[in-house]
Amino acid sequence: MEVKELDKKLLDTFKVDEPTIQELRNIAKNLGIKLKRNMNKKEILKAVRKEIKRIEESSNQRVEKVSDYTKLAKNLQNQQKLPKSNESKELPQKYKREKLKLMPVNPNWVYVYWNFSEKSRKKLKKLTKNSNIAIRIIKKSTEDLGAEKKVIETDLKLDQNGNTYFHLPQDNSTYIAFLGVKDKKGEFTPFIESNEITTPSSSMKSSDKEEWFLIKEGKIVKEDKKEEPALWNIEKHSGSSETMFINKREFNDTNFGSH
Amino acid sequence: MKSKKGKILLLLHAHLPYIHHPDFEYFMEERWLFEAITETYIPLIKIFKFLEKDNIPFKLTISLSPTLMAMFNLKDLREKYHKYLLKLIELTEKEIIRTKDEDPKIHQLAQHYRRELIEDINIFSEEYNQDILKAFKEFKDKGYIEVITSNGTHGYLPFYRDYPEAIKAQIKSAVLTFKKYFGDHPKGMWLAECAYFKGLDKYLSDEDIRYFFVDTHGFTYADSKPRYGVYRPIITPNKVFVFARDPESSEQIWSSEVGYPGDPRYREFYKDIGYDREDDYIRPYVDPSGTRCNTGIKYHRITNKSLSLDKKEIYDLSEAMNAVKEHVSDYLFKKTSQIRKLSAILDEEEPVIVAPFDAELFGHWWYEGPKFLEELFRQSFENKELEFSVPSEILQTVKKVQITYPGETSWGAGGYHDVWLNGKNDWIYKHIHEITERMIEKANVFKDPTNLQKRILNQMMREVLLAQASDWPFIMTTGTTIEYAKNRVKYHINRFLELDKMLEKQEINDEKLSFYEWIDNIFRNIGYTIFSSD
């Protein structure tokens, strides 16, 4: 509960002078304390003090009093020369963890980055005297789990941990990548395996059945697909995200400014 | 009264990244919050008040991101904002004197700005005791607005799909923050950048989130195409409702080409006295370094988009209000005719039109935006064919809903992840994934930490979450304040690595830890265990 302006004056009276019982009753009323008719001044005073303490404690809990740290931080900055809150140094070039990571960008593009340890780098160096390092992306077949198809391959330089993008032929498909060694005959030995990803869909799917949930009954029913309503014709999708974003950018860049 | 035939679901997503530099008396990027409070959040509160006073019913959904809620609640940001407002009022007072002998319209505008700012400071300081959330809570409790939230630090969730713990942490931190400030569980969630991937619905369902939103093509490319298109919600197999954006409703308002905000009568954003007045005069009101910036005091109208700024004509408030009225009539006319067409082909179902926006469009980018909303509710009061609603009310009336998974989407360029993953920002993910993985490992290992270890782990959690914010890669793509965004990613990662080292070596530098806790103390009521795999 917040103390109104009027109450503040009363509260000041409360702090500085000895308030009258009427003033105390007013303060109590404004603080929302229910008083019994037969309460004496001392009892009202006690109730008011208790409520004020409660309000103070609860507001302390809710509001993050950052300014309390100000003094401490100033001292710290003097003693330790701590960095300013907007200062940063460069990031590490590599990490210990070995990784080949695939991230979908859109239905046809994926981003891949890799990181290998010093130990692996040395090992790869030995292995690649007569061969190349390459990343190979495989499309996993949903129909036939055994059937995997090499999709794309690219040669890399060993000395760097890095990243690249791949264009993949099919949307809504599952892919996995391998970083490995490829000898002159084209024989590929995988070294690091990536996570598996499914690219986003950009095509409409059709099926003969629709599933519906009947909320009250908590039941799922299957219905034959009805003839498609002419809905998708009503709104041409001119306001799709792409246009939205371009417009937003124009908004920012040409018309309406930006931060 | 006979029920109206169509519902419009208006959603405003209010989000700003957590920007807090308490070791600076003035910090340029903290102005983003102050500008948004003055130009969008308080004007929204004002229109709520006007509508309530006139007994005009209004309904809209507001999503407040956890980072924004946390910033509203920081005492030093509140005090800085208070000072910022006082400074602006001082500037308008100078402007009133200065413009006395200029065009009377400019002089009147200076007076108008002063009046508005004094109202703002009264609302901010006197009425709500510097607590903006209290105002939103008030209108939520009165049933006018449905307040929901967004995921933790606005992390771009499709990039963390290999780390279930990280997704859970983003969602849990959002739920706990909402509970802290609003006292109850959020019914719905606006996913950062409207970004969805298959499986995310399960995490939402686990946290009792009833609904979320996707962009239009999320329904177009759904696993099974929704019979009613984007005009009815669907439900995922994990029992979470999904609404999809109506492309037309957004475009009319958003687009600077065909949308209303480009009208020549509306205020020109770019011509601001922050850039036009002489150095000595404006210096106290812009960045102390002398770098100029917007003050919000603008005297010109768009006039013609192709005109250079020096050729813009003077802004006329009453002309702009005429434009608002015309545009609202036009909007309602179009929506009514859309609803008529939809009702004719939607069997017995009532069409639901979903129109989500960034809240800051209204007021910050488009000065007349809040007035547009106010007028929208005023004019629609009389409309017999449509009314405004909120998701939970619509869901109460749903008897039968189609089950399917929406397609993977975002509302960025191209509709997928390109804006947040491209040559300008891709370098960040290797590092963010690394610290995310380490955080999960730590949360799984430290089951019974000492108090000091717990403090370190909690701060590490904050650094990971803040590094994951979608704002930094977005800024790198769009090319504004790029250095700030790069630095933010770098220092969250560096701090995490430093704290991790302290923990590993058991050489804890308490003072440094206190310093980091002081700077980025978001989610103080939340523990690092939100990252554990249990």
JSON list of C-alpha atoms in Angstrom, two decimals, chain A residues 2 5 61-67 69-70 72-73 76-77 79-80 82-95 97 99 101-107 111 113-115 161 163 165 195-196 198-205 207 209-216 220-221 223-226 228-232 234-245 247-259, chain B residues 20-21 23-24 27 32 73-76 78 126 129 131 134 159 161-163 180 215-217 220-223 225 227-229 231 239 241 245-248 251 254-257 261 268-270 305 338 342 345-346 358 361 364-365 398-403 408 410-418 421-423 426-427 429-431 433-434 437-438 441 474 480 487 490-491 493-494 497 509 511-512 515 518-519 521 524:
[
{"chain": "A", "resi": 2, "resn": "GLU", "atom": "CA", "xyz": [1.28, 3.45, -0.88]},
{"chain": "A", "resi": 5, "resn": "GLU", "atom": "CA", "xyz": [0.74, 13.01, -0.21]},
{"chain": "A", "resi": 61, "resn": "GLN", "atom": "CA", "xyz": [11.59, -6.13, -0.99]},
{"chain": "A", "resi": 62, "resn": "ARG", "atom": "CA", "xyz": [9.89, -4.98, -4.17]},
{"chain": "A", "resi": 63, "resn": "VAL", "atom": "CA", "xyz": [12.10, -2.14, -5.28]},
{"chain": "A", "resi": 64, "resn": "GLU", "atom": "CA", "xyz": [15.63, -3.05, -6.13]},
{"chain": "A", "resi": 65, "resn": "LYS", "atom": "CA", "xyz": [17.57, -0.42, -4.22]},
{"chain": "A", "resi": 66, "resn": "VAL", "atom": "CA", "xyz": [20.58, -0.30, -6.39]},
{"chain": "A", "resi": 67, "resn": "SER", "atom": "CA", "xyz": [21.68, 3.01, -5.03]},
{"chain": "A", "resi": 69, "resn": "TYR", "atom": "CA", "xyz": [25.46, -0.31, -3.66]},
{"chain": "A", "resi": 70, "resn": "THR", "atom": "CA", "xyz": [26.72, 2.95, -5.04]},
{"chain": "A", "resi": 72, "resn": "LEU", "atom": "CA", "xyz": [30.43, 0.25, -2.08]},
{"chain": "A", "resi": 73, "resn": "ALA", "atom": "CA", "xyz": [31.02, 0.19, -5.80]},
{"chain": "A", "resi": 76, "resn": "LEU", "atom": "CA", "xyz": [35.69, -0.91, -5.11]},
{"chain": "A", "resi": 77, "resn": "GLN", "atom": "CA", "xyz": [36.48, 0.89, -8.29]},
{"chain": "A", "resi": 79, "resn": "GLN", "atom": "CA", "xyz": [40.71, 0.06, -4.76]},
{"chain": "A", "resi": 80, "resn": "GLN", "atom": "CA", "xyz": [40.70, -2.53, -7.46]},
{"chain": "A", "resi": 82, "resn": "LEU", "atom": "CA", "xyz": [37.41, -2.55, -11.62]},
{"chain": "A", "resi": 83, "resn": "PRO", "atom": "CA", "xyz": [36.33, -2.14, -15.21]},
{"chain": "A", "resi": 84, "resn": "LYS", "atom": "CA", "xyz": [33.55, 0.27, -16.02]},
{"chain": "A", "resi": 85, "resn": "SER", "atom": "CA", "xyz": [30.19, -1.34, -16.67]},
{"chain": "A", "resi": 86, "resn": "ASN", "atom": "CA", "xyz": [30.59, -0.82, -20.42]},
{"chain": "A", "resi": 87, "resn": "GLU", "atom": "CA", "xyz": [34.14, -2.10, -20.83]},
{"chain": "A", "resi": 88, "resn": "SER", "atom": "CA", "xyz": [34.99, -5.45, -22.27]},
{"chain": "A", "resi": 89, "resn": "LYS", "atom": "CA", "xyz": [37.96, -7.35, -23.53]},
{"chain": "A", "resi": 90, "resn": "GLU", "atom": "CA", "xyz": [38.23, -9.70, -26.48]},
{"chain": "A", "resi": 91, "resn": "LEU", "atom": "CA", "xyz": [36.73, -13.18, -26.29]},
{"chain": "A", "resi": 92, "resn": "PRO", "atom": "CA", "xyz": [38.71, -16.43, -26.27]},
{"chain": "A", "resi": 93, "resn": "GLN", "atom": "CA", "xyz": [39.57, -17.79, -29.71]},
{"chain": "A", "resi": 94, "resn": "LYS", "atom": "CA", "xyz": [38.67, -21.32, -28.81]},
{"chain": "A", "resi": 95, "resn": "TYR", "atom": "CA", "xyz": [37.32, -23.53, -26.08]},
{"chain": "A", "resi": 97, "resn": "ARG", "atom": "CA", "xyz": [35.04, -28.50, -25.94]},
{"chain": "A", "resi": 99, "resn": "LYS", "atom": "CA", "xyz": [32.09, -29.17, -31.36]},
{"chain": "A", "resi": 101, "resn": "LYS", "atom": "CA", "xyz": [27.24, -27.29, -34.56]},
{"chain": "A", "resi": 102, "resn": "LEU", "atom": "CA", "xyz": [24.50, -26.94, -37.15]},
{"chain": "A", "resi": 103, "resn": "MET", "atom": "CA", "xyz": [21.93, -24.14, -36.88]},
{"chain": "A", "resi": 104, "resn": "PRO", "atom": "CA", "xyz": [19.10, -23.64, -39.37]},
{"chain": "A", "resi": 105, "resn": "VAL", "atom": "CA", "xyz": [18.86, -20.12, -40.79]},
{"chain": "A", "resi": 106, "resn": "ASN", "atom": "CA", "xyz": [15.84, -20.63, -43.03]},
{"chain": "A", "resi": 107, "resn": "PRO", "atom": "CA", "xyz": [14.32, -23.48, -45.08]},
{"chain": "A", "resi": 111, "resn": "TYR", "atom": "CA", "xyz": [25.03, -22.21, -40.46]},
{"chain": "A", "resi": 113, "resn": "TYR", "atom": "CA", "xyz": [30.57, -23.62, -36.69]},
{"chain": "A", "resi": 114, "resn": "TRP", "atom": "CA", "xyz": [33.24, -25.86, -35.28]},
{"chain": "A", "resi": 115, "resn": "ASN", "atom": "CA", "xyz": [35.75, -25.89, -32.53]},
{"chain": "A", "resi": 161, "resn": "ASN", "atom": "CA", "xyz": [38.27, -22.94, -35.78]},
{"chain": "A", "resi": 163, "resn": "ASN", "atom": "CA", "xyz": [32.25, -21.30, -39.44]},
{"chain": "A", "resi": 165, "resn": "TYR", "atom": "CA", "xyz": [27.05, -21.53, -44.38]},
{"chain": "A", "resi": 195, "resn": "ASN", "atom": "CA", "xyz": [23.85, -32.21, -33.76]},
{"chain": "A", "resi": 196, "resn": "GLU", "atom": "CA", "xyz": [20.88, -33.13, -35.92]},
{"chain": "A", "resi": 198, "resn": "THR", "atom": "CA", "xyz": [15.39, -30.16, -39.20]},
{"chain": "A", "resi": 199, "resn": "THR", "atom": "CA", "xyz": [15.13, -27.20, -41.53]},
{"chain": "A", "resi": 200, "resn": "PRO", "atom": "CA", "xyz": [11.98, -25.05, -41.37]},
{"chain": "A", "resi": 201, "resn": "SER", "atom": "CA", "xyz": [9.13, -25.75, -43.69]},
{"chain": "A", "resi": 202, "resn": "SER", "atom": "CA", "xyz": [8.24, -23.49, -46.60]},
{"chain": "A", "resi": 203, "resn": "SER", "atom": "CA", "xyz": [5.68, -25.61, -48.33]},
{"chain": "A", "resi": 204, "resn": "MET", "atom": "CA", "xyz": [2.05, -26.35, -47.60]},
{"chain": "A", "resi": 205, "resn": "LYS", "atom": "CA", "xyz": [1.21, -29.83, -46.51]},
{"chain": "A", "resi": 207, "resn": "SER", "atom": "CA", "xyz": [-3.51, -34.67, -45.70]},
{"chain": "A", "resi": 209, "resn": "LYS", "atom": "CA", "xyz": [-7.67, -36.07, -42.29]},
{"chain": "A", "resi": 210, "resn": "GLU", "atom": "CA", "xyz": [-7.91, -33.24, -39.83]},
{"chain": "A", "resi": 211, "resn": "GLU", "atom": "CA", "xyz": [-7.67, -33.71, -36.07]},
{"chain": "A", "resi": 212, "resn": "TRP", "atom": "CA", "xyz": [-9.96, -31.71, -33.83]},
{"chain": "A", "resi": 213, "resn": "PHE", "atom": "CA", "xyz": [-10.10, -31.37, -30.08]},
{"chain": "A", "resi": 214, "resn": "LEU", "atom": "CA", "xyz": [-13.51, -31.14, -28.42]},
{"chain": "A", "resi": 215, "resn": "ILE", "atom": "CA", "xyz": [-12.74, -29.10, -25.36]},
{"chain": "A", "resi": 216, "resn": "LYS", "atom": "CA", "xyz": [-15.68, -29.87, -23.12]},
{"chain": "A", "resi": 220, "resn": "ILE", "atom": "CA", "xyz": [-9.94, -35.92, -30.05]},
{"chain": "A", "resi": 221, "resn": "VAL", "atom": "CA", "xyz": [-11.83, -36.58, -33.26]},
{"chain": "A", "resi": 223, "resn": "GLU", "atom": "CA", "xyz": [-12.54, -35.59, -39.60]},
{"chain": "A", "resi": 224, "resn": "ASP", "atom": "CA", "xyz": [-12.20, -35.85, -43.33]},
{"chain": "A", "resi": 225, "resn": "LYS", "atom": "CA", "xyz": [-10.67, -32.75, -44.71]},
{"chain": "A", "resi": 226, "resn": "LYS", "atom": "CA", "xyz": [-13.39, -30.45, -45.94]},
{"chain": "A", "resi": 228, "resn": "GLU", "atom": "CA", "xyz": [-10.74, -25.73, -48.37]},
{"chain": "A", "resi": 229, "resn": "PRO", "atom": "CA", "xyz": [-12.47, -22.44, -47.68]},
{"chain": "A", "resi": 230, "resn": "ALA", "atom": "CA", "xyz": [-11.46, -19.54, -49.86]},
{"chain": "A", "resi": 231, "resn": "LEU", "atom": "CA", "xyz": [-9.69, -18.00, -46.87]},
{"chain": "A", "resi": 232, "resn": "TRP", "atom": "CA", "xyz": [-6.23, -17.82, -48.26]},
{"chain": "A", "resi": 234, "resn": "ILE", "atom": "CA", "xyz": [-9.11, -13.11, -48.99]},
{"chain": "A", "resi": 235, "resn": "GLU", "atom": "CA", "xyz": [-5.86, -11.87, -47.66]},
{"chain": "A", "resi": 236, "resn": "LYS", "atom": "CA", "xyz": [-3.09, -11.81, -50.10]},
{"chain": "A", "resi": 237, "resn": "HIS", "atom": "CA", "xyz": [-0.02, -12.28, -47.98]},
{"chain": "A", "resi": 238, "resn": "SER", "atom": "CA", "xyz": [1.50, -8.98, -48.90]},
{"chain": "A", "resi": 239, "resn": "GLY", "atom": "CA", "xyz": [2.01, -8.12, -45.28]},
{"chain": "A", "resi": 240, "resn": "SER", "atom": "CA", "xyz": [4.14, -11.13, -44.63]},
{"chain": "A", "resi": 241, "resn": "SER", "atom": "CA", "xyz": [7.04, -10.83, -42.26]},
{"chain": "A", "resi": 242, "resn": "GLU", "atom": "CA", "xyz": [9.45, -9.98, -44.98]},
{"chain": "A", "resi": 243, "resn": "THR", "atom": "CA", "xyz": [7.54, -6.91, -46.00]},
{"chain": "A", "resi": 244, "resn": "MET", "atom": "CA", "xyz": [6.94, -6.11, -42.37]},
{"chain": "A", "resi": 245, "resn": "PHE", "atom": "CA", "xyz": [10.57, -6.15, -41.58]},
{"chain": "A", "resi": 247, "resn": "ASN", "atom": "CA", "xyz": [9.03, -1.65, -43.73]},
{"chain": "A", "resi": 248, "resn": "LYS", "atom": "CA", "xyz": [10.23, -1.61, -40.18]},
{"chain": "A", "resi": 249, "resn": "ARG", "atom": "CA", "xyz": [13.73, -1.02, -41.39]},
{"chain": "A", "resi": 250, "resn": "GLU", "atom": "CA", "xyz": [12.56, 1.77, -43.61]},
{"chain": "A", "resi": 251, "resn": "PHE", "atom": "CA", "xyz": [10.72, 3.01, -40.63]},
{"chain": "A", "resi": 252, "resn": "ASN", "atom": "CA", "xyz": [13.94, 3.07, -38.71]},
{"chain": "A", "resi": 253, "resn": "ASP", "atom": "CA", "xyz": [16.19, 4.28, -41.45]},
{"chain": "A", "resi": 254, "resn": "THR", "atom": "CA", "xyz": [14.22, 6.76, -43.43]},
{"chain": "A", "resi": 255, "resn": "ASN", "atom": "CA", "xyz": [11.05, 7.82, -41.77]},
{"chain": "A", "resi": 256, "resn": "PHE", "atom": "CA", "xyz": [10.82, 7.28, -38.12]},
{"chain": "A", "resi": 257, "resn": "GLY", "atom": "CA", "xyz": [14.34, 7.08, -36.82]},
{"chain": "A", "resi": 258, "resn": "SER", "atom": "CA", "xyz": [15.85, 4.61, -34.50]},
{"chain": "A", "resi": 259, "resn": "HIS", "atom": "CA", "xyz": [17.74, 4.50, -31.27]},
{"chain": "B", "resi": 20, "resn": "HIS", "atom": "CA", "xyz": [21.69, -0.64, -16.54]},
{"chain": "B", "resi": 21, "resn": "HIS", "atom": "CA", "xyz": [24.85, 1.33, -15.90]},
{"chain": "B", "resi": 23, "resn": "ASP", "atom": "CA", "xyz": [28.33, 3.52, -12.30]},
{"chain": "B", "resi": 24, "resn": "PHE", "atom": "CA", "xyz": [27.50, 6.28, -14.78]},
{"chain": "B", "resi": 27, "resn": "PHE", "atom": "CA", "xyz": [24.40, 6.67, -19.98]},
{"chain": "B", "resi": 32, "resn": "TRP", "atom": "CA", "xyz": [15.90, 4.15, -24.64]},
{"chain": "B", "resi": 73, "resn": "ASN", "atom": "CA", "xyz": [11.59, -1.68, -10.75]},
{"chain": "B", "resi": 74, "resn": "LEU", "atom": "CA", "xyz": [15.16, -0.42, -10.37]},
{"chain": "B", "resi": 75, "resn": "LYS", "atom": "CA", "xyz": [15.32, 2.43, -7.94]},
{"chain": "B", "resi": 76, "resn": "ASP", "atom": "CA", "xyz": [18.24, 4.18, -9.59]},
{"chain": "B", "resi": 78, "resn": "ARG", "atom": "CA", "xyz": [13.49, 5.45, -11.57]},
{"chain": "B", "resi": 126, "resn": "GLU", "atom": "CA", "xyz": [2.61, 11.34, -7.60]},
{"chain": "B", "resi": 129, "resn": "ASN", "atom": "CA", "xyz": [4.98, 6.52, -6.88]},
{"chain": "B", "resi": 131, "resn": "ASP", "atom": "CA", "xyz": [6.03, 2.44, -10.25]},
{"chain": "B", "resi": 134, "resn": "LYS", "atom": "CA", "xyz": [1.42, -0.49, -10.73]},
{"chain": "B", "resi": 159, "resn": "PHE", "atom": "CA", "xyz": [18.91, -21.14, -31.32]},
{"chain": "B", "resi": 161, "resn": "ARG", "atom": "CA", "xyz": [16.75, -25.96, -29.08]},
{"chain": "B", "resi": 162, "resn": "ASP", "atom": "CA", "xyz": [19.63, -28.33, -28.37]},
{"chain": "B", "resi": 163, "resn": "TYR", "atom": "CA", "xyz": [19.69, -27.10, -24.78]},
{"chain": "B", "resi": 180, "resn": "LYS", "atom": "CA", "xyz": [6.74, -11.35, -8.63]},
{"chain": "B", "resi": 215, "resn": "ASP", "atom": "CA", "xyz": [3.46, -15.21, -37.64]},
{"chain": "B", "resi": 216, "resn": "THR", "atom": "CA", "xyz": [1.03, -15.86, -40.51]},
{"chain": "B", "resi": 217, "resn": "HIS", "atom": "CA", "xyz": [3.16, -18.45, -42.31]},
{"chain": "B", "resi": 220, "resn": "THR", "atom": "CA", "xyz": [0.28, -21.60, -43.73]},
{"chain": "B", "resi": 221, "resn": "TYR", "atom": "CA", "xyz": [3.06, -24.17, -43.33]},
{"chain": "B", "resi": 222, "resn": "ALA", "atom": "CA", "xyz": [1.57, -26.00, -40.37]},
{"chain": "B", "resi": 223, "resn": "ASP", "atom": "CA", "xyz": [1.81, -29.80, -40.20]},
{"chain": "B", "resi": 225, "resn": "LYS", "atom": "CA", "xyz": [-3.14, -26.70, -42.74]},
{"chain": "B", "resi": 227, "resn": "ARG", "atom": "CA", "xyz": [-9.14, -25.11, -41.91]},
{"chain": "B", "resi": 228, "resn": "TYR", "atom": "CA", "xyz": [-9.91, -21.56, -40.83]},
{"chain": "B", "resi": 229, "resn": "GLY", "atom": "CA", "xyz": [-6.55, -20.08, -41.68]},
{"chain": "B", "resi": 231, "resn": "TYR", "atom": "CA", "xyz": [-8.77, -16.51, -38.23]},
{"chain": "B", "resi": 239, "resn": "LYS", "atom": "CA", "xyz": [-2.30, -28.66, -25.57]},
{"chain": "B", "resi": 241, "resn": "PHE", "atom": "CA", "xyz": [-3.34, -22.69, -28.02]},
{"chain": "B", "resi": 245, "resn": "ARG", "atom": "CA", "xyz": [-0.98, -12.82, -37.05]},
{"chain": "B", "resi": 246, "resn": "ASP", "atom": "CA", "xyz": [-3.39, -11.42, -39.62]},
{"chain": "B", "resi": 247, "resn": "PRO", "atom": "CA", "xyz": [-1.12, -9.87, -42.26]},
{"chain": "B", "resi": 248, "resn": "GLU", "atom": "CA", "xyz": [-3.48, -7.15, -43.38]},
{"chain": "B", "resi": 251, "resn": "GLU", "atom": "CA", "xyz": [0.39, -3.85, -42.45]},
{"chain": "B", "resi": 254, "resn": "TRP", "atom": "CA", "xyz": [3.02, -0.85, -39.47]},
{"chain": "B", "resi": 255, "resn": "SER", "atom": "CA", "xyz": [3.98, -0.12, -43.03]},
{"chain": "B", "resi": 256, "resn": "SER", "atom": "CA", "xyz": [5.53, 3.23, -43.74]},
{"chain": "B", "resi": 257, "resn": "GLU", "atom": "CA", "xyz": [4.55, 2.84, -47.40]},
{"chain": "B", "resi": 261, "resn": "PRO", "atom": "CA", "xyz": [1.90, 6.53, -39.91]},
{"chain": "B", "resi": 268, "resn": "GLU", "atom": "CA", "xyz": [8.06, 14.02, -38.35]},
{"chain": "B", "resi": 269, "resn": "PHE", "atom": "CA", "xyz": [10.24, 11.83, -36.13]},
{"chain": "B", "resi": 270, "resn": "TYR", "atom": "CA", "xyz": [13.58, 12.98, -37.46]},
{"chain": "B", "resi": 305, "resn": "LYS", "atom": "CA", "xyz": [8.37, 11.85, -47.32]},
{"chain": "B", "resi": 338, "resn": "GLN", "atom": "CA", "xyz": [-13.05, -8.25, -43.67]},
{"chain": "B", "resi": 342, "resn": "LEU", "atom": "CA", "xyz": [-14.83, -14.09, -43.17]},
{"chain": "B", "resi": 345, "resn": "ILE", "atom": "CA", "xyz": [-17.12, -18.61, -45.09]},
{"chain": "B", "resi": 346, "resn": "LEU", "atom": "CA", "xyz": [-16.17, -19.58, -41.54]},
{"chain": "B", "resi": 358, "resn": "ASP", "atom": "CA", "xyz": [5.80, -3.60, -30.95]},
{"chain": "B", "resi": 361, "resn": "LEU", "atom": "CA", "xyz": [5.37, 1.89, -32.50]},
{"chain": "B", "resi": 364, "resn": "HIS", "atom": "CA", "xyz": [7.71, 6.50, -29.83]},
{"chain": "B", "resi": 365, "resn": "TRP", "atom": "CA", "xyz": [7.86, 5.94, -33.60]},
{"chain": "B", "resi": 398, "resn": "VAL", "atom": "CA", "xyz": [-13.79, -22.16, -28.04]},
{"chain": "B", "resi": 399, "resn": "LYS", "atom": "CA", "xyz": [-15.65, -25.47, -28.17]},
{"chain": "B", "resi": 400, "resn": "LYS", "atom": "CA", "xyz": [-13.79, -27.24, -30.90]},
{"chain": "B", "resi": 401, "resn": "VAL", "atom": "CA", "xyz": [-10.27, -26.53, -32.06]},
{"chain": "B", "resi": 402, "resn": "GLN", "atom": "CA", "xyz": [-8.03, -28.00, -34.74]},
{"chain": "B", "resi": 403, "resn": "ILE", "atom": "CA", "xyz": [-4.95, -29.86, -33.54]},
{"chain": "B", "resi": 408, "resn": "GLU", "atom": "CA", "xyz": [8.82, -22.83, -37.68]},
{"chain": "B", "resi": 410, "resn": "SER", "atom": "CA", "xyz": [9.75, -15.64, -36.66]},
{"chain": "B", "resi": 411, "resn": "TRP", "atom": "CA", "xyz": [8.43, -12.21, -37.60]},
{"chain": "B", "resi": 412, "resn": "GLY", "atom": "CA", "xyz": [11.80, -11.04, -38.93]},
{"chain": "B", "resi": 413, "resn": "ALA", "atom": "CA", "xyz": [12.90, -10.51, -42.53]},
{"chain": "B", "resi": 414, "resn": "GLY", "atom": "CA", "xyz": [12.12, -13.57, -44.60]},
{"chain": "B", "resi": 415, "resn": "GLY", "atom": "CA", "xyz": [10.05, -15.00, -41.77]},
{"chain": "B", "resi": 416, "resn": "TYR", "atom": "CA", "xyz": [12.75, -17.29, -40.37]},
{"chain": "B", "resi": 417, "resn": "HIS", "atom": "CA", "xyz": [16.00, -16.76, -38.47]},
{"chain": "B", "resi": 418, "resn": "ASP", "atom": "CA", "xyz": [18.05, -14.69, -40.94]},
{"chain": "B", "resi": 421, "resn": "LEU", "atom": "CA", "xyz": [21.88, -15.34, -37.66]},
{"chain": "B", "resi": 422, "resn": "ASN", "atom": "CA", "xyz": [23.92, -13.90, -40.52]},
{"chain": "B", "resi": 423, "resn": "GLY", "atom": "CA", "xyz": [27.45, -12.78, -41.35]},
{"chain": "B", "resi": 426, "resn": "ASP", "atom": "CA", "xyz": [27.00, -15.31, -36.28]},
{"chain": "B", "resi": 427, "resn": "TRP", "atom": "CA", "xyz": [30.27, -15.10, -34.28]},
{"chain": "B", "resi": 429, "resn": "TYR", "atom": "CA", "xyz": [26.71, -18.15, -30.94]},
{"chain": "B", "resi": 430, "resn": "LYS", "atom": "CA", "xyz": [29.85, -20.23, -30.44]},
{"chain": "B", "resi": 431, "resn": "HIS", "atom": "CA", "xyz": [30.49, -18.30, -27.23]},
{"chain": "B", "resi": 433, "resn": "HIS", "atom": "CA", "xyz": [26.47, -21.86, -26.54]},
{"chain": "B", "resi": 434, "resn": "GLU", "atom": "CA", "xyz": [29.69, -22.53, -24.65]},
{"chain": "B", "resi": 437, "resn": "GLU", "atom": "CA", "xyz": [26.54, -25.57, -21.71]},
{"chain": "B", "resi": 438, "resn": "ARG", "atom": "CA", "xyz": [28.82, -24.70, -18.82]},
{"chain": "B", "resi": 441, "resn": "GLU", "atom": "CA", "xyz": [26.82, -28.46, -16.11]},
{"chain": "B", "resi": 474, "resn": "PHE", "atom": "CA", "xyz": [19.32, -7.70, -34.01]},
{"chain": "B", "resi": 480, "resn": "THR", "atom": "CA", "xyz": [22.49, 0.96, -35.01]},
{"chain": "B", "resi": 487, "resn": "ASN", "atom": "CA", "xyz": [30.38, -5.05, -26.12]},
{"chain": "B", "resi": 490, "resn": "LYS", "atom": "CA", "xyz": [31.52, -9.72, -24.93]},
{"chain": "B", "resi": 491, "resn": "TYR", "atom": "CA", "xyz": [31.28, -8.56, -21.39]},
{"chain": "B", "resi": 493, "resn": "ILE", "atom": "CA", "xyz": [30.63, -13.83, -21.76]},
{"chain": "B", "resi": 494, "resn": "ASN", "atom": "CA", "xyz": [33.87, -12.58, -20.22]},
{"chain": "B", "resi": 497, "resn": "LEU", "atom": "CA", "xyz": [34.14, -17.06, -17.80]},
{"chain": "B", "resi": 509, "resn": "ASN", "atom": "CA", "xyz": [36.97, -12.29, -5.44]},
{"chain": "B", "resi": 511, "resn": "GLU", "atom": "CA", "xyz": [34.46, -7.47, -4.38]},
{"chain": "B", "resi": 512, "resn": "LYS", "atom": "CA", "xyz": [34.40, -8.18, -8.06]},
{"chain": "B", "resi": 515, "resn": "PHE", "atom": "CA", "xyz": [30.45, -5.25, -8.51]},
{"chain": "B", "resi": 518, "resn": "TRP", "atom": "CA", "xyz": [25.50, -4.37, -8.64]},
{"chain": "B", "resi": 519, "resn": "ILE", "atom": "CA", "xyz": [25.57, -3.77, -12.39]},
{"chain": "B", "resi": 521, "resn": "ASN", "atom": "CA", "xyz": [21.16, -7.67, -10.83]},
{"chain": "B", "resi": 524, "resn": "ARG", "atom": "CA", "xyz": [17.32, -11.37, -7.94]}
]
